[in-house]
Amino acid sequence: MKILVVGSGGREHALVWKLARSPHVTQLWCAPGNAGIEQEHLEKNGERAQVVSIGPEDLPRLLAFAQEKKPELTVVGPDNPLALGIVDLFQKHGLRIWGPNQKAAQFESSKAFSQRFMEKYGIPTARSGIFEEPAAARSFAASLQGRCAVKADGLALGKGVLICASLAEANRAIDEMLVKKSFGTAGAKVVIQEFLEGIEISLHALCDGTTAKLFPTSQDHKRALDGDQGLNTGGMGTYSPAPFLNESDLANVRRTILDRWLRGCVSEGIDFRGIIYPGVILTSEGPKVLEFNARFGDPETQVYMARLKSDLVEVLEASVNGTLRNVELEWSPAAAVCVVMASAGYPGSYMKGKPIRGLEETAAMTNTKVFHAGTSRAGDQIVTNGGRVLGVTAWGEELRSALAAAYAGVEKIDFDGAHFRRDIGAQALA
Ligand code: AMP
């Protein structure tokens, strides 16, 4: 089977790595991919995964490529192409593709859509309001004493959420979005949510339109620095499982979040085939959803692919075909950890092109896999090419041994200005 993967981050490297292990896969392309992806070999025939220099948002060229090479399945990693309607476009041309269509992708592309949906279908979420008028937004923020999250409705490169601790901060955030329009049309409408206290976890479920299969829990670390300090990032590290929910909590999550979400999708005529990934805070009143993402998390995918025992091709096929109810997702009982190594300055501005040393040494380590994110090849060197550069991923019988292995990998790797968090998994160990 020939497969095209769209995207270039650590998530896509993890997907390519897992797909390459499937006996079904005979040819694999990734557009645009990265320096780690092009080193992957297919287990079936030893062929290399090929990178294709087409950006994930260049839908016309992706379509032309797929029409020429005829992959039997295209797998979409990032949110933007989904929001742009890549699934609808490919389907219109008779090409099989995995991911939510444009209507279904609204769970991520419009926070206002998601918020209204959660309220309509009784999914536990933060107290919130949706505003286009600054005055109304300010008075709602005042009713929360300014302790709130001000969110641009649309996609804003992961930067559209401003967490506020005072009314002055909230008013500034509202001003940025609704008056100064710093977030462009994405911020022409805002969702303001009360600030929720508690542990944040990531849920993932694979869906086929009518069935949703919940993954094990994981936890991301969004802030740049240890102790959850510093700016919000795309994610600095993950581990799975996250030990904060017992069986009865999980049953509660299934009933109040997943089942209600699925029922809502069916009654709204939303045919969701892909990953639904709610960000959840475990509050003293129970789990509450902050937002929905409509694709695999990055770096959650890295730990999920390390733990998934099922054939990824078979489960994605079941999601596309609407036959998930017949499939059991099998997971390794191992704990998995991913530590992200980032460029100096990330999530602000950073330099590219720094040579990366130590990748060969980590390749020889057992139970460890270094997933590339922002890397590229310069002659015979691999160099940095993004904010998040690598996701050093390792697994072990329990969290402590997985963490020790991941950090042993990190110690072997070096590039100018590399920074990473030293406290991945600390909440679980505490
Ligand atoms: P989002 O893109 O909506 O997930 O927001 C990005 C991050 O901001 C989340 O992962 C949380 O860490 C934080 N956040 C968002 N909304 C809230 C909220 N209502 N209360 C507390 N933290 C929040």
Tab-separated table of C-alpha atoms and ligand atoms in Angstrom:
chain	number	residue	atom	x	y	z
A	1	MET	CA	0.000	0.000	0.000
A	2	LYS	CA	1.281	3.467	-0.916
A	3	ILE	CA	0.817	6.206	1.688
A	4	LEU	CA	1.329	9.971	1.665
A	5	VAL	CA	1.763	11.766	4.999
A	6	VAL	CA	1.232	15.542	5.116
A	7	GLY	CA	3.309	17.588	7.597
A	8	SER	CA	6.857	18.088	8.802
A	9	GLY	CA	6.975	17.981	12.591
A	10	GLY	CA	7.728	15.494	15.331
A	11	ARG	CA	4.130	14.273	15.091
A	12	GLU	CA	4.582	13.387	11.434
A	13	HIS	CA	7.946	11.710	12.091
A	14	ALA	CA	6.269	9.532	14.729
A	15	LEU	CA	3.431	8.677	12.306
A	16	VAL	CA	5.895	7.859	9.503
A	17	TRP	CA	8.015	5.727	11.855
A	18	LYS	CA	4.966	3.724	12.931
A	19	LEU	CA	3.544	3.427	9.393
A	20	ALA	CA	6.949	2.220	8.179
A	21	ARG	CA	6.596	-0.720	10.592
A	22	SER	CA	3.375	-1.915	8.972
A	23	PRO	CA	3.584	-4.936	6.638
A	24	HIS	CA	0.946	-3.209	4.464
A	25	VAL	CA	3.159	-0.278	3.486
A	26	THR	CA	5.214	-0.574	0.300
A	27	GLN	CA	5.860	3.090	-0.417
A	28	LEU	CA	5.760	6.146	1.812
A	29	TRP	CA	6.015	9.844	0.984
A	30	CYS	CA	5.966	12.758	3.375
A	31	ALA	CA	5.275	16.340	2.286
A	32	PRO	CA	7.341	18.256	3.228
A	33	GLY	CA	8.870	15.976	5.931
A	34	ASN	CA	12.174	16.620	7.687
A	35	ALA	CA	15.702	15.214	7.953
A	36	GLY	CA	14.665	12.418	10.312
A	37	ILE	CA	11.693	11.305	8.240
A	38	GLU	CA	13.836	10.744	5.153
A	39	GLN	CA	16.024	8.330	7.120
A	40	GLU	CA	13.157	5.931	7.866
A	41	HIS	CA	13.076	2.577	6.065
A	42	LEU	CA	10.008	0.462	5.403
A	43	GLU	CA	10.056	-2.838	7.246
A	44	LYS	CA	8.296	-4.539	4.341
A	45	ASN	CA	10.911	-3.925	1.629
A	46	GLY	CA	13.701	-1.736	3.003
A	47	GLU	CA	12.658	1.238	0.815
A	48	ARG	CA	13.357	4.689	2.223
A	49	ALA	CA	10.535	7.096	3.074
A	50	GLN	CA	10.738	9.918	0.547
A	51	VAL	CA	10.297	13.578	1.380
A	52	VAL	CA	8.533	15.790	-1.144
A	53	SER	CA	9.025	19.553	-0.951
A	54	ILE	CA	5.389	20.628	-0.918
A	55	GLY	CA	4.130	22.653	2.042
A	56	PRO	CA	1.179	21.296	4.060
A	57	GLU	CA	-1.035	24.234	3.053
A	58	ASP	CA	-0.285	24.041	-0.670
A	59	LEU	CA	-3.448	22.089	-1.429
A	60	PRO	CA	-3.298	22.363	-5.249
A	61	ARG	CA	0.215	20.882	-5.396
A	62	LEU	CA	-0.584	18.190	-2.826
A	63	LEU	CA	-3.590	17.221	-4.930
A	64	ALA	CA	-1.520	17.144	-8.131
A	65	PHE	CA	1.120	14.997	-6.401
A	66	ALA	CA	-1.510	12.552	-5.134
A	67	GLN	CA	-3.154	12.367	-8.558
A	68	GLU	CA	0.203	11.504	-10.108
A	69	LYS	CA	1.522	9.021	-7.495
A	70	LYS	CA	-1.876	7.567	-6.522
A	71	PRO	CA	-1.310	6.832	-2.809
A	72	GLU	CA	-4.051	4.516	-1.516
A	73	LEU	CA	-4.232	6.663	1.615
A	74	THR	CA	-3.184	10.199	2.581
A	75	VAL	CA	-2.686	10.856	6.299
A	76	VAL	CA	-2.946	14.487	7.424
A	77	GLY	CA	-0.919	15.606	10.468
A	78	PRO	CA	-1.414	19.372	11.046
A	79	ASP	CA	-4.556	21.433	11.675
A	80	ASN	CA	-4.192	24.040	8.921
A	81	PRO	CA	-4.707	21.801	5.875
A	82	LEU	CA	-7.733	20.237	7.621
A	83	ALA	CA	-9.208	23.695	8.245
A	84	LEU	CA	-8.518	24.573	4.603
A	85	GLY	CA	-10.525	21.543	3.482
A	86	ILE	CA	-7.849	19.129	2.217
A	87	VAL	CA	-10.077	16.159	3.061
A	88	ASP	CA	-13.064	17.498	1.097
A	89	LEU	CA	-10.785	18.361	-1.851
A	90	PHE	CA	-9.126	14.933	-2.023
A	91	GLN	CA	-12.459	13.153	-1.639
A	92	LYS	CA	-13.960	15.232	-4.418
A	93	HIS	CA	-11.213	13.877	-6.667
A	94	GLY	CA	-11.756	10.282	-5.573
A	95	LEU	CA	-8.655	10.090	-3.364
A	96	ARG	CA	-8.775	8.293	0.006
A	97	ILE	CA	-7.644	10.475	2.852
A	98	TRP	CA	-7.637	10.211	6.651
A	99	GLY	CA	-8.641	13.212	8.775
A	100	PRO	CA	-11.776	15.244	9.533
A	101	ASN	CA	-13.450	17.135	6.705
A	102	GLN	CA	-13.715	20.931	6.843
A	103	LYS	CA	-17.023	20.944	8.703
A	104	ALA	CA	-15.701	18.489	11.302
A	105	ALA	CA	-12.371	20.340	11.584
A	106	GLN	CA	-14.304	23.353	12.929
A	107	PHE	CA	-13.842	21.877	16.403
A	108	GLU	CA	-10.312	23.216	16.119
A	109	SER	CA	-10.629	25.993	13.552
A	110	SER	CA	-13.309	27.859	15.532
A	111	LYS	CA	-13.189	28.082	19.306
A	112	ALA	CA	-16.595	29.791	19.288
A	113	PHE	CA	-18.073	26.832	17.376
A	114	SER	CA	-16.608	24.399	19.934
A	115	GLN	CA	-17.761	26.444	22.901
A	116	ARG	CA	-21.359	26.651	21.619
A	117	PHE	CA	-21.290	22.926	20.810
A	118	MET	CA	-20.102	22.022	24.323
A	119	GLU	CA	-22.805	24.153	25.888
A	120	LYS	CA	-25.513	22.755	23.620
A	121	TYR	CA	-24.590	19.115	24.327
A	122	GLY	CA	-23.819	19.482	28.052
A	123	ILE	CA	-20.089	18.780	27.819
A	124	PRO	CA	-18.447	20.090	31.004
A	125	THR	CA	-16.415	23.197	30.159
A	126	ALA	CA	-15.343	26.544	31.604
A	127	ARG	CA	-17.927	29.307	32.132
A	128	SER	CA	-17.515	31.403	29.038
A	129	GLY	CA	-18.806	34.030	26.641
A	130	ILE	CA	-18.320	34.779	22.938
A	131	PHE	CA	-17.764	38.418	21.948
A	132	GLU	CA	-17.158	40.703	19.002
A	133	GLU	CA	-17.789	43.933	20.954
A	134	PRO	CA	-14.966	45.088	23.264
A	135	ALA	CA	-17.326	46.650	25.834
A	136	ALA	CA	-19.324	43.441	26.337
A	137	ALA	CA	-16.098	41.422	26.477
A	138	ARG	CA	-14.645	43.754	29.142
A	139	SER	CA	-17.717	43.532	31.303
A	140	PHE	CA	-17.719	39.706	31.137
A	141	ALA	CA	-13.988	39.685	32.040
A	142	ALA	CA	-14.808	41.993	34.964
A	143	SER	CA	-17.436	39.511	36.188
A	144	LEU	CA	-14.548	36.989	36.409
A	145	GLN	CA	-12.311	39.552	38.216
A	146	GLY	CA	-10.077	39.340	35.151
A	147	ARG	CA	-8.970	35.756	35.930
A	148	CYS	CA	-9.651	34.309	32.524
A	149	ALA	CA	-8.361	33.023	29.181
A	150	VAL	CA	-8.984	35.306	26.207
A	151	LYS	CA	-8.956	33.229	23.014
A	152	ALA	CA	-8.962	34.208	19.371
A	153	ASP	CA	-11.786	32.309	17.657
A	154	GLY	CA	-9.706	31.172	14.673
A	155	LEU	CA	-6.358	29.449	14.154
A	156	ALA	CA	-3.473	31.672	15.278
A	157	LEU	CA	-0.360	29.468	15.048
A	158	GLY	CA	-0.905	28.293	18.622
A	159	LYS	CA	-0.497	31.855	19.938
A	160	GLY	CA	-4.144	32.902	20.119
A	161	VAL	CA	-4.722	32.222	23.839
A	162	LEU	CA	-3.857	34.900	26.396
A	163	ILE	CA	-4.031	33.831	30.044
A	164	CYS	CA	-4.920	36.749	32.311
A	165	ALA	CA	-4.559	37.082	36.085
A	166	SER	CA	-6.030	40.563	36.543
A	167	LEU	CA	-8.627	42.828	35.006
A	168	ALA	CA	-5.883	45.066	33.577
A	169	GLU	CA	-4.359	42.059	31.796
A	170	ALA	CA	-7.743	40.902	30.537
A	171	ASN	CA	-8.570	44.364	29.180
A	172	ARG	CA	-5.185	44.484	27.432
A	173	ALA	CA	-5.831	41.071	25.865
A	174	ILE	CA	-9.310	42.117	24.711
A	175	ASP	CA	-7.804	45.294	23.275
A	176	GLU	CA	-5.137	43.344	21.365
A	177	MET	CA	-7.728	41.126	19.723
A	178	LEU	CA	-10.884	43.197	19.301
A	179	VAL	CA	-9.496	46.747	18.979
A	180	LYS	CA	-5.930	46.529	17.623
A	181	LYS	CA	-6.767	43.368	15.637
A	182	SER	CA	-3.261	41.992	16.275
A	183	PHE	CA	-4.548	38.505	15.469
A	184	GLY	CA	-6.219	39.581	12.237
A	185	THR	CA	-9.496	37.912	11.345
A	186	ALA	CA	-8.697	34.980	13.684
A	187	GLY	CA	-9.214	37.387	16.588
A	188	ALA	CA	-12.225	39.318	15.246
A	189	LYS	CA	-14.317	37.194	17.583
A	190	VAL	CA	-13.071	35.999	20.994
A	191	VAL	CA	-14.030	33.331	23.484
A	192	ILE	CA	-13.433	34.360	27.096
A	193	GLN	CA	-13.315	31.504	29.592
A	194	GLU	CA	-13.041	31.588	33.359
A	195	PHE	CA	-9.564	30.485	34.437
A	196	LEU	CA	-9.682	26.844	35.500
A	197	GLU	CA	-7.417	25.515	38.249
A	198	GLY	CA	-6.165	21.951	38.188
A	199	ILE	CA	-3.961	19.446	36.416
A	200	GLU	CA	-4.129	19.619	32.623
A	201	ILE	CA	-4.202	16.396	30.624
A	202	SER	CA	-4.609	15.463	26.962
A	203	LEU	CA	-7.270	13.053	25.782
A	204	HIS	CA	-7.219	11.527	22.316
A	205	ALA	CA	-9.906	9.444	20.664
A	206	LEU	CA	-9.909	7.930	17.192
A	207	CYS	CA	-13.287	8.308	15.487
A	208	ASP	CA	-15.009	6.948	12.409
A	209	GLY	CA	-18.157	9.084	12.407
A	210	THR	CA	-20.127	6.938	14.826
A	211	THR	CA	-17.602	5.203	17.099
A	212	ALA	CA	-14.840	6.793	19.197
A	213	LYS	CA	-12.011	4.794	20.775
A	214	LEU	CA	-10.305	6.529	23.670
A	215	PHE	CA	-6.489	6.360	23.875
A	216	PRO	CA	-4.610	6.028	27.145
A	217	THR	CA	-4.107	9.365	28.921
A	218	SER	CA	-1.086	11.586	28.402
A	219	GLN	CA	0.157	14.906	29.679
A	220	ASP	CA	1.847	17.654	27.688
A	221	HIS	CA	3.995	20.434	29.183
A	222	LYS	CA	2.951	23.636	27.415
A	223	ARG	CA	5.155	26.202	29.136
A	224	ALA	CA	8.718	26.793	27.963
A	225	LEU	CA	10.458	26.505	31.324
A	226	ASP	CA	10.629	24.131	34.301
A	227	GLY	CA	7.901	24.458	36.902
A	228	ASP	CA	5.403	25.569	34.230
A	229	GLN	CA	7.066	28.967	33.960
A	230	GLY	CA	7.690	30.998	30.834
A	231	LEU	CA	5.644	31.371	27.685
A	232	ASN	CA	3.166	28.915	26.210
A	233	THR	CA	4.741	26.737	23.502
A	234	GLY	CA	3.550	24.051	21.112
A	235	GLY	CA	4.533	21.552	23.825
A	236	MET	CA	7.890	20.825	25.485
A	237	GLY	CA	7.385	17.190	26.417
A	238	THR	CA	4.862	14.461	27.140
A	239	TYR	CA	4.447	11.179	28.901
A	240	SER	CA	1.826	8.460	28.865
A	241	PRO	CA	0.030	7.130	30.825
A	242	ALA	CA	-0.815	10.093	33.074
A	243	PRO	CA	-1.802	8.691	36.494
A	244	PHE	CA	-4.477	11.216	37.466
A	245	LEU	CA	-7.621	9.340	36.416
A	246	ASN	CA	-8.781	6.025	37.877
A	247	GLU	CA	-11.184	3.670	36.096
A	248	SER	CA	-14.266	5.427	37.421
A	249	ASP	CA	-12.882	8.857	36.393
A	250	LEU	CA	-12.227	7.460	32.927
A	251	ALA	CA	-15.778	6.097	32.733
A	252	ASN	CA	-16.989	9.565	33.707
A	253	VAL	CA	-14.831	11.163	30.971
A	254	ARG	CA	-16.237	8.718	28.415
A	255	ARG	CA	-19.814	9.454	29.434
A	256	THR	CA	-19.710	13.221	29.938
A	257	ILE	CA	-17.212	14.222	27.270
A	258	LEU	CA	-16.792	11.604	24.572
A	259	ASP	CA	-20.316	10.142	24.390
A	260	ARG	CA	-21.977	13.572	24.500
A	261	TRP	CA	-19.557	14.880	21.877
A	262	LEU	CA	-20.309	11.936	19.601
A	263	ARG	CA	-24.068	12.312	20.087
A	264	GLY	CA	-23.734	16.001	19.250
A	265	CYS	CA	-21.781	15.196	16.082
A	266	VAL	CA	-24.458	12.773	14.920
A	267	SER	CA	-27.298	15.220	15.548
A	268	GLU	CA	-25.429	18.098	13.858
A	269	GLY	CA	-24.617	15.952	10.820
A	270	ILE	CA	-20.867	16.125	11.513
A	271	ASP	CA	-19.098	13.086	10.089
A	272	PHE	CA	-15.911	13.144	12.173
A	273	ARG	CA	-13.300	10.667	10.961
A	274	GLY	CA	-9.977	11.363	12.607
A	275	ILE	CA	-8.579	12.202	16.018
A	276	ILE	CA	-10.547	14.325	18.442
A	277	TYR	CA	-8.208	15.648	21.101
A	278	PRO	CA	-9.838	17.556	23.947
A	279	GLY	CA	-7.565	19.532	26.272
A	280	VAL	CA	-8.939	18.922	29.759
A	281	ILE	CA	-8.393	20.415	33.218
A	282	LEU	CA	-9.099	18.165	36.192
A	283	THR	CA	-10.878	20.678	38.407
A	284	SER	CA	-12.254	20.109	41.901
A	285	GLU	CA	-15.673	19.813	40.188
A	286	GLY	CA	-14.457	17.141	37.768
A	287	PRO	CA	-12.856	17.194	34.306
A	288	LYS	CA	-13.662	20.245	32.155
A	289	VAL	CA	-12.818	20.717	28.482
A	290	LEU	CA	-10.788	23.827	27.549
A	291	GLU	CA	-10.748	23.271	23.832
A	292	PHE	CA	-10.925	20.643	21.135
A	293	ASN	CA	-8.204	19.857	18.643
A	294	ALA	CA	-9.095	17.897	15.532
A	295	ARG	CA	-5.785	16.102	14.910
A	296	PHE	CA	-3.054	14.236	16.750
A	297	GLY	CA	-1.226	16.239	19.422
A	298	ASP	CA	2.420	17.099	19.041
A	299	PRO	CA	4.265	15.828	21.117
A	300	GLU	CA	1.506	13.457	22.332
A	301	THR	CA	1.789	11.449	19.096
A	302	GLN	CA	5.417	10.606	19.867
A	303	VAL	CA	4.494	8.802	23.097
A	304	TYR	CA	1.352	7.265	21.611
A	305	MET	CA	3.235	5.782	18.654
A	306	ALA	CA	5.838	4.422	21.082
A	307	ARG	CA	3.025	2.615	22.965
A	308	LEU	CA	0.648	1.601	20.150
A	309	LYS	CA	0.894	-2.117	19.393
A	310	SER	CA	-1.857	-2.222	16.743
A	311	ASP	CA	-0.949	-1.722	13.087
A	312	LEU	CA	-1.432	2.017	12.452
A	313	VAL	CA	-2.516	1.429	8.851
A	314	GLU	CA	-5.291	-0.900	9.980
A	315	VAL	CA	-6.653	1.488	12.602
A	316	LEU	CA	-6.564	4.521	10.278
A	317	GLU	CA	-8.274	2.449	7.580
A	318	ALA	CA	-11.008	1.503	10.074
A	319	SER	CA	-11.432	5.210	10.893
A	320	VAL	CA	-11.834	6.090	7.208
A	321	ASN	CA	-14.093	3.099	6.490
A	322	GLY	CA	-16.405	3.523	9.484
A	323	THR	CA	-15.503	0.089	10.900
A	324	LEU	CA	-13.787	1.099	14.144
A	325	ARG	CA	-16.311	-0.791	16.261
A	326	ASN	CA	-14.681	-4.017	15.036
A	327	VAL	CA	-11.165	-2.920	16.008
A	328	GLU	CA	-9.488	-3.064	19.407
A	329	LEU	CA	-6.656	-0.583	19.844
A	330	GLU	CA	-3.818	-2.422	21.563
A	331	TRP	CA	-1.357	-0.536	23.750
A	332	SER	CA	1.887	-1.550	25.342
A	333	PRO	CA	1.695	-1.368	29.153
A	334	ALA	CA	5.053	0.454	29.048
A	335	ALA	CA	5.359	4.101	30.031
A	336	ALA	CA	6.650	6.415	27.313
A	337	VAL	CA	8.249	9.845	27.581
A	338	CYS	CA	9.133	12.495	25.014
A	339	VAL	CA	11.496	15.359	25.898
A	340	VAL	CA	11.504	18.185	23.350
A	341	MET	CA	14.820	19.891	22.583
A	342	ALA	CA	14.214	23.406	21.272
A	343	SER	CA	16.223	26.237	19.715
A	344	ALA	CA	17.469	29.100	21.903
A	345	GLY	CA	14.760	31.765	22.009
A	346	TYR	CA	11.816	29.474	21.209
A	347	PRO	CA	8.852	30.181	21.438
A	348	GLY	CA	10.083	33.662	20.502
A	349	SER	CA	12.436	34.247	17.578
A	350	TYR	CA	15.328	31.824	17.105
A	351	MET	CA	18.149	31.057	14.696
A	352	LYS	CA	18.231	28.125	12.302
A	353	GLY	CA	21.052	26.128	10.718
A	354	LYS	CA	22.851	25.005	13.902
A	355	PRO	CA	24.599	21.632	13.392
A	356	ILE	CA	23.193	18.855	15.601
A	357	ARG	CA	25.690	16.478	17.204
A	358	GLY	CA	25.101	13.092	18.838
A	359	LEU	CA	22.266	11.687	16.712
A	360	GLU	CA	24.258	8.548	15.775
A	361	GLU	CA	24.954	7.764	19.437
A	362	THR	CA	21.262	7.979	20.347
A	363	ALA	CA	20.302	5.842	17.338
A	364	ALA	CA	22.237	2.982	18.951
A	365	MET	CA	20.293	3.203	22.243
A	366	THR	CA	17.596	0.616	22.965
A	367	ASN	CA	14.003	1.617	23.782
A	368	THR	CA	14.772	5.119	22.543
A	369	LYS	CA	13.798	6.934	19.379
A	370	VAL	CA	14.688	10.482	18.459
A	371	PHE	CA	11.847	12.013	16.460
A	372	HIS	CA	12.875	14.996	14.379
A	373	ALA	CA	10.714	18.124	14.241
A	374	GLY	CA	12.536	21.230	12.965
A	375	THR	CA	15.546	19.669	11.250
A	376	SER	CA	16.952	19.733	7.751
A	377	ARG	CA	19.944	18.402	5.904
A	378	ALA	CA	22.848	20.695	4.927
A	379	GLY	CA	25.366	18.655	2.942
A	380	ASP	CA	26.196	15.695	5.152
A	381	GLN	CA	25.119	17.451	8.321
A	382	ILE	CA	21.749	17.593	10.043
A	383	VAL	CA	20.996	21.115	11.231
A	384	THR	CA	18.244	22.879	13.162
A	385	ASN	CA	15.401	24.270	11.083
A	386	GLY	CA	12.671	25.181	13.571
A	387	GLY	CA	11.754	26.124	17.143
A	388	ARG	CA	11.102	22.629	18.362
A	389	VAL	CA	13.994	20.616	16.931
A	390	LEU	CA	13.843	17.066	18.325
A	391	GLY	CA	11.600	14.919	20.523
A	392	VAL	CA	13.784	12.434	22.364
A	393	THR	CA	11.378	9.595	23.102
A	394	ALA	CA	11.958	6.540	25.273
A	395	TRP	CA	9.917	3.837	26.921
A	396	GLY	CA	10.327	1.563	29.913
A	397	GLU	CA	8.433	-0.582	32.383
A	398	GLU	CA	7.454	2.457	34.383
A	399	LEU	CA	7.711	6.223	34.163
A	400	ARG	CA	10.993	6.518	36.081
A	401	SER	CA	12.911	4.187	33.776
A	402	ALA	CA	11.374	5.801	30.664
A	403	LEU	CA	12.390	9.231	31.969
A	404	ALA	CA	15.931	8.056	32.750
A	405	ALA	CA	16.270	6.651	29.220
A	406	ALA	CA	14.869	9.786	27.561
A	407	TYR	CA	17.168	12.114	29.507
A	408	ALA	CA	20.158	9.806	28.824
A	409	GLY	CA	19.345	10.335	25.132
A	410	VAL	CA	19.041	14.096	25.584
A	411	GLU	CA	22.485	14.183	27.269
A	412	LYS	CA	24.085	12.703	24.169
A	413	ILE	CA	22.645	15.346	21.826
A	414	ASP	CA	23.907	18.853	21.468
A	415	PHE	CA	23.381	21.916	19.301
A	416	ASP	CA	24.141	25.574	19.894
A	417	GLY	CA	21.627	27.000	22.378
A	418	ALA	CA	19.628	23.758	22.832
A	419	HIS	CA	17.103	24.055	25.644
A	420	PHE	CA	14.738	21.537	27.132
A	421	ARG	CA	12.705	21.058	30.283
A	422	ARG	CA	14.232	18.920	33.012
A	423	ASP	CA	10.929	18.267	34.784
A	424	ILE	CA	8.893	16.267	32.260
A	425	GLY	CA	6.676	13.869	34.250
A	426	ALA	CA	7.340	15.640	37.554
A	427	GLN	CA	3.620	16.046	38.363
A	428	ALA	CA	3.109	12.307	37.934
A	429	LEU	CA	6.068	11.416	40.151
A	430	ALA	CA	4.846	13.845	42.824
B	1	AMP	P1	-5.970	26.182	24.252
B	1	AMP	O1	-5.290	26.445	22.936
B	1	AMP	O2	-7.358	26.687	24.339
B	1	AMP	O3	-5.774	24.783	24.772
B	1	AMP	O4	-5.115	27.027	25.287
B	1	AMP	C1	-3.710	26.869	25.407
B	1	AMP	C2	-3.334	26.618	26.849
B	1	AMP	O5	-3.767	27.682	27.678
B	1	AMP	C3	-3.983	25.381	27.425
B	1	AMP	O6	-3.252	24.229	27.115
B	1	AMP	C4	-3.992	25.691	28.906
B	1	AMP	O7	-2.737	25.401	29.491
B	1	AMP	C5	-4.200	27.181	28.930
B	1	AMP	N1	-5.642	27.491	29.084
B	1	AMP	C6	-6.547	27.679	28.093
B	1	AMP	N2	-7.773	27.943	28.579
B	1	AMP	C7	-7.661	27.928	29.920
B	1	AMP	C8	-8.598	28.120	30.992
B	1	AMP	N3	-9.884	28.414	30.782
B	1	AMP	N4	-8.133	28.006	32.265
B	1	AMP	C9	-6.823	27.714	32.490
B	1	AMP	N5	-5.901	27.542	31.519
B	1	AMP	C10	-6.299	27.638	30.250
